Short mmCIF file of C-alpha atoms and ligand atoms in Angstrom, two decimals:
data_model
loop_
_atom_site.label_atom_id
_atom_site.label_comp_id
_atom_site.label_asym_id
_atom_site.label_seq_id
_atom_site.Cartn_x
_atom_site.Cartn_y
_atom_site.Cartn_z
CA UNK A 1 0.00 -0.01 0.00
CA UNK A 2 1.28 3.44 -0.95
CA UNK A 3 -0.16 5.06 2.17
CA UNK A 4 1.72 5.07 5.43
CA UNK A 5 0.73 6.89 8.67
CA UNK A 6 2.76 8.10 11.62
CA UNK A 7 0.75 8.85 14.79
CA UNK A 8 1.99 10.88 17.71
CA UNK A 9 0.74 12.66 20.75
CA UNK A 10 1.04 16.43 21.18
CA UNK A 11 -0.24 19.22 23.38
CA UNK A 12 -2.04 17.61 26.30
CA UNK A 13 -4.08 14.89 24.73
CA UNK A 14 -4.17 15.68 20.99
CA UNK A 15 -3.24 13.17 18.36
CA UNK A 16 -1.11 14.39 15.50
CA UNK A 17 -0.85 12.21 12.41
CA UNK A 18 1.10 12.25 9.18
CA UNK A 19 -0.09 10.62 6.00
CA UNK A 20 2.63 9.69 3.57
CA UNK A 21 2.34 8.66 -0.12
CA UNK A 22 5.36 6.56 -0.80
CA UNK A 23 4.80 6.70 -4.54
CA UNK A 24 5.28 10.52 -4.80
CA UNK A 25 6.94 11.26 -1.46
CA UNK A 26 4.08 13.69 -0.54
CA UNK A 27 3.39 13.95 3.17
CA UNK A 28 0.29 15.54 4.77
CA UNK A 29 -0.20 16.54 8.39
CA UNK A 30 -3.84 16.04 9.33
CA UNK A 31 -4.31 19.21 11.48
CA UNK A 32 -1.32 20.76 13.14
CA UNK A 33 -1.78 21.13 16.96
CA UNK A 34 1.81 22.40 17.39
CA UNK A 35 4.80 22.58 15.06
CA UNK A 36 7.52 20.87 17.20
CA UNK A 37 6.06 17.32 17.39
CA UNK A 38 5.11 17.45 13.65
CA UNK A 39 8.71 18.33 12.84
CA UNK A 40 9.97 15.53 15.07
CA UNK A 41 7.68 12.99 13.36
CA UNK A 42 8.83 14.15 9.97
CA UNK A 43 12.50 13.81 10.98
CA UNK A 44 11.84 10.39 12.44
CA UNK A 45 10.51 9.13 9.12
CA UNK A 46 12.66 11.36 6.93
CA UNK A 47 9.54 12.71 5.25
CA UNK A 48 9.00 16.23 3.74
CA UNK A 49 5.80 18.11 4.58
CA UNK A 50 3.82 19.02 1.46
CA UNK A 51 0.26 19.49 2.74
CA UNK A 52 -1.73 20.25 5.86
CA UNK A 53 -5.34 19.04 5.79
CA UNK A 54 -7.35 21.01 8.43
CA UNK A 55 -10.55 19.53 9.96
CA UNK A 56 -11.69 22.57 11.91
CA UNK A 57 -10.59 25.95 13.22
CA UNK A 58 -9.97 25.22 16.98
CA UNK A 59 -6.57 26.34 18.10
CA UNK A 60 -5.53 22.84 19.29
CA UNK A 61 -5.83 21.74 15.64
CA UNK A 62 -4.33 24.74 13.90
CA UNK A 63 -1.78 26.24 16.32
CA UNK A 64 1.20 24.93 14.37
CA UNK A 65 0.10 25.83 10.83
CA UNK A 66 1.78 29.22 10.49
CA UNK A 67 5.18 27.96 11.61
CA UNK A 68 5.01 24.81 9.46
CA UNK A 69 3.76 26.66 6.41
CA UNK A 70 6.55 29.17 6.66
CA UNK A 71 9.24 26.54 6.98
CA UNK A 72 7.95 23.91 4.48
CA UNK A 73 5.96 26.19 2.10
CA UNK A 74 3.39 23.45 2.20
CA UNK A 75 -0.15 23.72 0.92
CA UNK A 76 -2.96 24.21 3.53
CA UNK A 77 -6.44 22.85 2.84
CA UNK A 78 -9.29 23.85 5.20
CA UNK A 79 -13.14 23.71 5.47
CA UNK A 80 -14.72 26.52 3.35
CA UNK A 81 -16.88 27.71 6.28
CA UNK A 82 -13.87 28.19 8.53
CA UNK A 83 -10.97 29.31 6.27
CA UNK A 84 -9.72 32.69 5.14
CA UNK A 85 -7.18 33.09 2.45
CA UNK A 86 -6.34 29.46 2.02
CA UNK A 87 -7.77 26.73 -0.38
CA UNK A 88 -11.24 25.95 0.86
CA UNK A 89 -13.02 22.66 0.27
CA UNK A 90 -16.62 21.56 0.31
CA UNK A 91 -18.63 18.34 0.56
CA UNK A 92 -17.59 15.92 -2.18
CA UNK A 93 -14.41 17.80 -3.22
CA UNK A 94 -11.29 15.73 -3.86
CA UNK A 95 -8.10 16.57 -2.01
CA UNK A 96 -4.86 14.95 -3.27
CA UNK A 97 -1.80 14.10 -1.21
CA UNK A 98 0.61 12.94 -3.84
CA UNK A 99 -1.13 10.00 -5.47
CA UNK A 100 -3.58 9.55 -2.58
CA UNK A 101 -7.08 10.99 -2.88
CA UNK A 102 -9.40 12.06 -0.18
CA UNK A 103 -13.11 12.87 -0.46
CA UNK A 104 -14.27 15.73 1.73
CA UNK A 105 -17.17 14.91 4.00
CA UNK A 106 -18.78 17.90 5.76
CA UNK A 107 -19.34 16.90 9.39
CA UNK A 108 -20.62 20.00 11.12
CA UNK A 109 -21.67 20.09 14.80
CA UNK A 110 -18.47 20.39 16.92
CA UNK A 111 -17.83 23.47 14.74
CA UNK A 112 -20.07 24.85 12.08
CA UNK A 113 -17.71 24.02 9.17
CA UNK A 114 -15.96 20.89 10.43
CA UNK A 115 -14.94 18.49 7.73
CA UNK A 116 -13.52 14.98 7.52
CA UNK A 117 -11.11 13.49 4.97
CA UNK A 118 -11.94 9.99 3.72
CA UNK A 119 -9.31 8.09 1.67
CA UNK A 120 -11.53 5.43 0.06
CA UNK A 121 -8.91 3.29 -1.55
CA UNK A 122 -6.69 3.29 1.51
CA UNK A 123 -9.74 2.89 3.83
CA UNK A 124 -8.61 5.67 6.08
CA UNK A 125 -10.67 8.52 7.47
CA UNK A 126 -9.45 11.53 9.45
CA UNK A 127 -12.42 12.80 11.57
CA UNK A 128 -10.86 15.55 13.75
CA UNK A 129 -13.23 16.21 16.69
CA UNK A 130 -16.42 14.78 15.17
CA UNK A 131 -16.01 11.18 16.07
CA UNK A 132 -13.78 9.77 18.79
CA UNK A 133 -13.23 6.08 19.58
CA UNK A 134 -16.35 5.18 21.68
CA UNK A 135 -17.23 8.88 21.80
CA UNK A 136 -17.86 12.01 19.78
CA UNK A 137 -17.00 15.66 19.94
CA UNK A 138 -18.96 18.18 22.02
CA UNK A 139 -21.68 19.97 20.00
CA UNK A 140 -20.29 23.55 20.25
CA UNK A 141 -21.29 25.44 17.17
CA UNK A 142 -24.03 23.20 15.79
CA UNK A 143 -27.19 21.41 16.92
CA UNK A 144 -27.46 17.80 18.11
CA UNK A 145 -29.52 17.03 14.98
CA UNK A 146 -26.65 18.33 12.76
CA UNK A 147 -24.02 16.35 14.71
CA UNK A 148 -26.14 13.19 14.48
CA UNK A 149 -26.39 13.57 10.74
CA UNK A 150 -22.61 14.04 10.51
CA UNK A 151 -22.02 10.89 12.50
CA UNK A 152 -24.47 8.96 10.27
CA UNK A 153 -22.43 10.06 7.20
CA UNK A 154 -19.20 8.75 8.78
CA UNK A 155 -20.96 5.54 9.90
CA UNK A 156 -21.73 4.84 6.26
CA UNK A 157 -18.05 4.23 5.45
CA UNK A 158 -16.97 0.59 5.11
CA UNK A 159 -16.53 -1.48 8.35
CA UNK A 160 -12.82 -1.94 7.75
CA UNK A 161 -12.15 1.84 7.54
CA UNK A 162 -9.46 2.90 9.98
CA UNK A 163 -10.51 6.01 11.95
CA UNK A 164 -8.02 8.63 13.08
CA UNK A 165 -9.46 11.15 15.51
CA UNK A 166 -8.16 14.30 17.20
CA UNK A 167 -7.82 13.24 20.85
CA UNK A 168 -6.87 10.27 23.06
CA UNK A 169 -10.12 10.20 25.07
CA UNK A 170 -10.91 6.48 24.59
CA UNK A 171 -10.67 5.16 28.20
CA UNK A 172 -12.88 7.93 29.61
CA UNK A 173 -15.25 7.43 26.74
CA UNK A 174 -15.55 3.68 27.58
CA UNK A 175 -16.33 4.48 31.24
CA UNK A 176 -19.26 6.57 30.06
CA UNK A 177 -20.46 4.16 27.30
CA UNK A 178 -20.77 1.39 29.94
CA UNK A 179 -23.49 3.52 31.66
CA UNK A 180 -25.50 3.51 28.48
CA UNK A 181 -25.03 -0.14 27.28
CA UNK A 182 -23.55 -2.10 30.16
CA UNK A 183 -24.29 -5.48 28.43
CA UNK A 184 -22.82 -4.59 25.04
CA UNK A 185 -20.34 -7.38 24.25
CA UNK A 186 -18.59 -5.37 21.48
CA UNK A 187 -18.00 -2.56 24.11
CA UNK A 188 -16.53 -5.05 26.54
CA UNK A 189 -14.22 -6.38 23.83
CA UNK A 190 -13.05 -2.88 22.97
CA UNK A 191 -12.43 -2.15 26.61
CA UNK A 192 -10.25 -5.24 26.95
CA UNK A 193 -8.29 -4.13 23.85
CA UNK A 194 -7.89 -0.64 25.15
CA UNK A 195 -6.75 -1.81 28.55
CA UNK A 196 -4.03 -3.90 26.82
CA UNK A 197 -3.01 -0.89 24.62
CA UNK A 198 -2.91 1.50 27.59
CA UNK A 199 -0.84 -0.94 29.66
CA UNK A 200 1.68 -1.06 26.78
CA UNK A 201 1.48 2.77 26.47
CA UNK A 202 0.20 2.47 22.96
CA UNK A 203 -2.31 4.80 21.30
CA UNK A 204 -5.86 3.39 21.14
CA UNK A 205 -6.34 4.57 17.60
CA UNK A 206 -6.80 4.01 14.74
CA UNK A 207 -10.05 2.27 15.53
CA UNK A 208 -12.22 0.48 12.96
CA UNK A 209 -15.66 1.62 11.83
CA UNK A 210 -17.30 -1.80 12.19
CA UNK A 211 -16.27 -1.93 15.88
CA UNK A 212 -17.28 1.73 16.49
CA UNK A 213 -20.73 0.92 14.99
CA UNK A 214 -21.10 -1.98 17.45
CA UNK A 215 -19.71 -0.31 20.54
CA UNK A 216 -19.84 3.49 20.33
CA UNK A 217 -23.17 4.72 21.90
CA UNK A 218 -23.14 7.91 19.86
CA UNK A 219 -23.37 5.84 16.65
CA UNK A 220 -26.16 3.74 18.18
CA UNK A 221 -28.83 6.32 18.85
CA UNK A 222 -31.13 4.68 16.24
CA UNK A 223 -30.83 1.21 17.91
CA UNK A 224 -34.31 0.65 19.40
CA UNK A 225 -32.99 -1.00 22.64
CA UNK A 226 -30.76 2.05 23.29
CA UNK A 227 -33.66 4.42 22.93
CA UNK A 228 -35.79 2.28 25.09
CA UNK A 229 -33.24 2.01 27.88
CA UNK A 230 -33.02 5.86 27.93
CA UNK A 231 -36.80 6.13 28.20
CA UNK A 232 -37.00 7.47 24.65
CA UNK A 233 -38.66 4.51 22.75
CA UNK A 234 -39.96 5.71 19.45
CA UNK A 235 -38.24 9.15 19.59
CA UNK A 236 -36.26 10.32 16.58
CA UNK A 237 -32.65 9.18 16.60
CA UNK A 238 -31.23 12.69 16.90
CA UNK A 239 -33.20 13.15 20.12
CA UNK A 240 -31.78 9.93 21.52
CA UNK A 241 -28.32 11.17 20.41
CA UNK A 242 -28.98 14.57 22.18
CA UNK A 243 -29.85 12.76 25.41
CA UNK A 244 -26.69 10.58 25.26
CA UNK A 245 -24.52 13.73 24.51
CA UNK A 246 -26.20 15.63 27.37
CA UNK A 247 -25.44 12.75 29.82
CA UNK A 248 -21.84 12.66 28.63
CA UNK A 249 -21.50 16.42 29.22
CA UNK A 250 -22.51 15.90 32.83
CA UNK A 251 -20.59 12.64 33.36
ZN1 ZN B 301 -12.10 21.02 18.44
#
């Protein structure tokens, strides 16, 4: 496979990730929380930064852009609703990193213009702060209905899609998810895997879409048993989602 990734932690609990096309030598940073760790990851792999693909405008995803852009003269791609003076992309646009091609999926809710980058052939998706492993981003600039629709779009990707998200929140997310679906076997299996990874000081991502669909309560708001257990049998899925999100906010 021509696509390689390099994952690293930065700031407090942000994930940084590089995507490299070995065919052309192109390398993209998905978001740029801070320049130093991106530079270190580039040096470690001996890769040259050609692109930065931005998911949303929050500072912990964009703080390193100016420094990296000045040093590498790389291209910066950002969501149309949140970018000024740099290439802006919309739903369905193609973004190229060397020979690799991403489709832009608009995933508003956390921010109004948040986007995700799906590389269909490589079965990779970079979701920023929309979807986390066993969790999802806070609904800050959008509505719960909007966020639910964004998650449904991501959920439609193939089950073997590898998901790269913006933060290492998985263990806390699992603690909360068990309050929603304590008997979910897929959730228990993911918990065991995450405990193993944490003990080995390994990142818990990428996760896989099929497993998230089975274990992540935020992707399961349209499962009748979940709605029923929350006292919301028959309610629209976005309302069930809103209730789960509200409980997580207070958890
Ligand atoms: Zn954010």
